[in-house]
Coordinates of C-alpha atoms in Angstrom, one line a residue:
X1246 CA 0.0 0.0 0.0
X1247 CA 2.9 2.4 0.8
X1248 CA 4.3 1.8 -2.7
X1249 CA 1.0 3.0 -4.3
X1250 CA 1.0 6.1 -2.2
X1251 CA 4.5 6.9 -3.4
X1252 CA 4.1 5.9 -7.1
X1253 CA 0.8 7.7 -7.7
X1254 CA 2.1 11.2 -6.7
X1255 CA 5.4 10.7 -8.5
X1256 CA 3.5 9.7 -11.7
X1257 CA 1.2 12.6 -11.4
X1258 CA 4.1 15.0 -10.9
X1259 CA 5.9 13.6 -14.0
X1260 CA 2.7 13.9 -16.0
X1261 CA 2.3 17.6 -14.9
X1262 CA 5.9 18.3 -15.9
X1263 CA 5.4 16.7 -19.4
X1264 CA 2.2 18.7 -20.0
X1265 CA 3.8 21.9 -18.8
X1266 CA 6.6 21.4 -21.3
X1267 CA 4.2 20.9 -24.1
X1268 CA 2.2 24.0 -23.5
X1269 CA 5.0 26.3 -22.5
X1270 CA 5.4 29.1 -25.1
X1271 CA 9.1 28.7 -25.9
X1272 CA 8.9 31.1 -28.9
X1273 CA 8.7 34.2 -26.7
X1274 CA 12.1 33.5 -25.2
X1275 CA 14.0 34.5 -28.4
X1276 CA 11.5 36.8 -30.0
X1277 CA 10.2 34.3 -32.6
X1278 CA 6.6 33.9 -33.5
X1279 CA 4.3 32.5 -36.3
X1280 CA 3.3 36.0 -37.4
X1281 CA 3.8 37.0 -41.0
X1282 CA 6.8 39.2 -40.0
X1283 CA 8.5 36.6 -38.0
X1284 CA 11.8 37.0 -39.9
X1285 CA 12.1 40.7 -39.0
X1286 CA 13.0 40.0 -35.4
X1287 CA 14.2 36.4 -35.7
X1288 CA 17.1 35.4 -33.5
X1289 CA 18.6 31.9 -33.7
X1290 CA 18.4 29.7 -30.6
X1291 CA 22.0 28.4 -31.1
X1292 CA 24.9 30.3 -32.6
X1293 CA 27.2 28.3 -34.9
X1294 CA 29.7 31.0 -35.6
X1295 CA 30.1 34.2 -37.5
X1296 CA 31.9 35.2 -40.7
X1297 CA 32.0 33.6 -44.1
X1298 CA 34.4 30.9 -43.0
X1299 CA 33.1 30.1 -39.5
X1300 CA 29.6 28.8 -40.1
X1301 CA 30.3 25.0 -40.3
X1302 CA 29.7 22.7 -37.4
X1303 CA 32.3 20.0 -36.9
X1304 CA 30.5 16.6 -37.0
X1305 CA 31.7 14.2 -35.9
X1306 CA 34.4 16.0 -34.0
X1307 CA 37.8 15.5 -35.6
X1308 CA 36.5 13.9 -38.8
X1309 CA 35.6 15.4 -42.1
X1310 CA 32.0 15.0 -43.4
X1311 CA 31.5 13.3 -46.7
X1312 CA 28.8 15.4 -48.3
X1313 CA 26.7 14.1 -51.2
X1314 CA 27.8 15.5 -54.6
X1315 CA 24.5 17.3 -55.1
X1316 CA 25.0 19.2 -51.8
X1317 CA 28.6 20.3 -52.6
X1318 CA 27.6 21.3 -56.2
X1319 CA 24.7 23.4 -54.8
X1320 CA 26.9 25.0 -52.2
X1321 CA 29.3 26.1 -55.0
X1322 CA 26.4 28.0 -56.6
X1323 CA 24.8 29.7 -53.6
X1324 CA 23.7 29.1 -49.9
X1325 CA 21.6 26.0 -49.3
X1326 CA 18.5 25.7 -47.1
X1327 CA 17.2 22.3 -46.1
X1328 CA 13.7 21.7 -44.8
X1329 CA 13.5 18.3 -43.0
X1330 CA 10.0 17.0 -42.2
X1331 CA 7.6 14.1 -42.7
X1332 CA 4.6 14.3 -45.0
X1333 CA 1.4 14.4 -42.8
X1334 CA 3.3 15.8 -39.8
X1335 CA 0.9 18.3 -38.2
X1336 CA 3.6 20.2 -36.4
X1337 CA 5.5 20.8 -39.7
X1338 CA 2.7 22.9 -41.2
X1339 CA 3.9 26.2 -39.8
X1340 CA 7.5 25.4 -40.8
X1341 CA 6.4 24.5 -44.3
X1342 CA 4.5 27.9 -44.7
X1343 CA 7.6 29.8 -43.5
X1344 CA 9.9 28.0 -45.9
X1345 CA 7.5 28.5 -48.8
X1346 CA 7.5 32.3 -48.0
X1347 CA 11.3 32.3 -47.8
X1348 CA 11.5 30.5 -51.1
X1349 CA 9.2 33.1 -52.8
X1350 CA 11.4 35.9 -51.4
X1351 CA 14.9 34.4 -51.6
X1352 CA 14.6 31.7 -54.3
X1353 CA 17.0 33.4 -56.6
X1354 CA 19.6 33.9 -53.8
X1355 CA 19.6 30.4 -52.2
X1356 CA 18.9 26.8 -53.1
X1357 CA 16.0 25.2 -51.2
X1358 CA 15.7 21.5 -50.7
X1359 CA 12.6 19.8 -49.3
X1360 CA 13.8 16.6 -47.4
X1361 CA 10.8 14.4 -46.7
X1362 CA 11.5 11.6 -44.2
X1363 CA 9.5 8.5 -45.2
X1364 CA 9.1 7.2 -41.6
X1365 CA 11.8 4.6 -42.4
X1366 CA 14.5 7.1 -41.3
X1367 CA 15.7 7.9 -44.8
X1368 CA 15.1 11.4 -46.2
X1369 CA 14.7 12.0 -49.9
X1370 CA 15.3 15.3 -51.7
X1371 CA 12.4 16.6 -53.8

């Protein structure tokens, strides 16, 4: 009986923490929103460097990344923007709208790739 009196409050506490994390408005912490002018005041959550030669992330550390040919060829032309999602993903809808807007504005200045994950863990470029 003592175990139930301990387990039930612990489980309720964990459930409350999980729900609180789902409904917390994380967007306001860095000024981002889903409004039409979201890009005007956008600030990245994580900085990956500054300058034209310091934007790469070393992954895995100490090893060079073997990029696909279509990626390196695209990078030789202009900046590349990848959109990674799954078709039918409800949470991806706002992201898709944002990227479509970016593509309409900056399509001549950057290459946009739509990477659709097929639920098997392999993304394909459209």
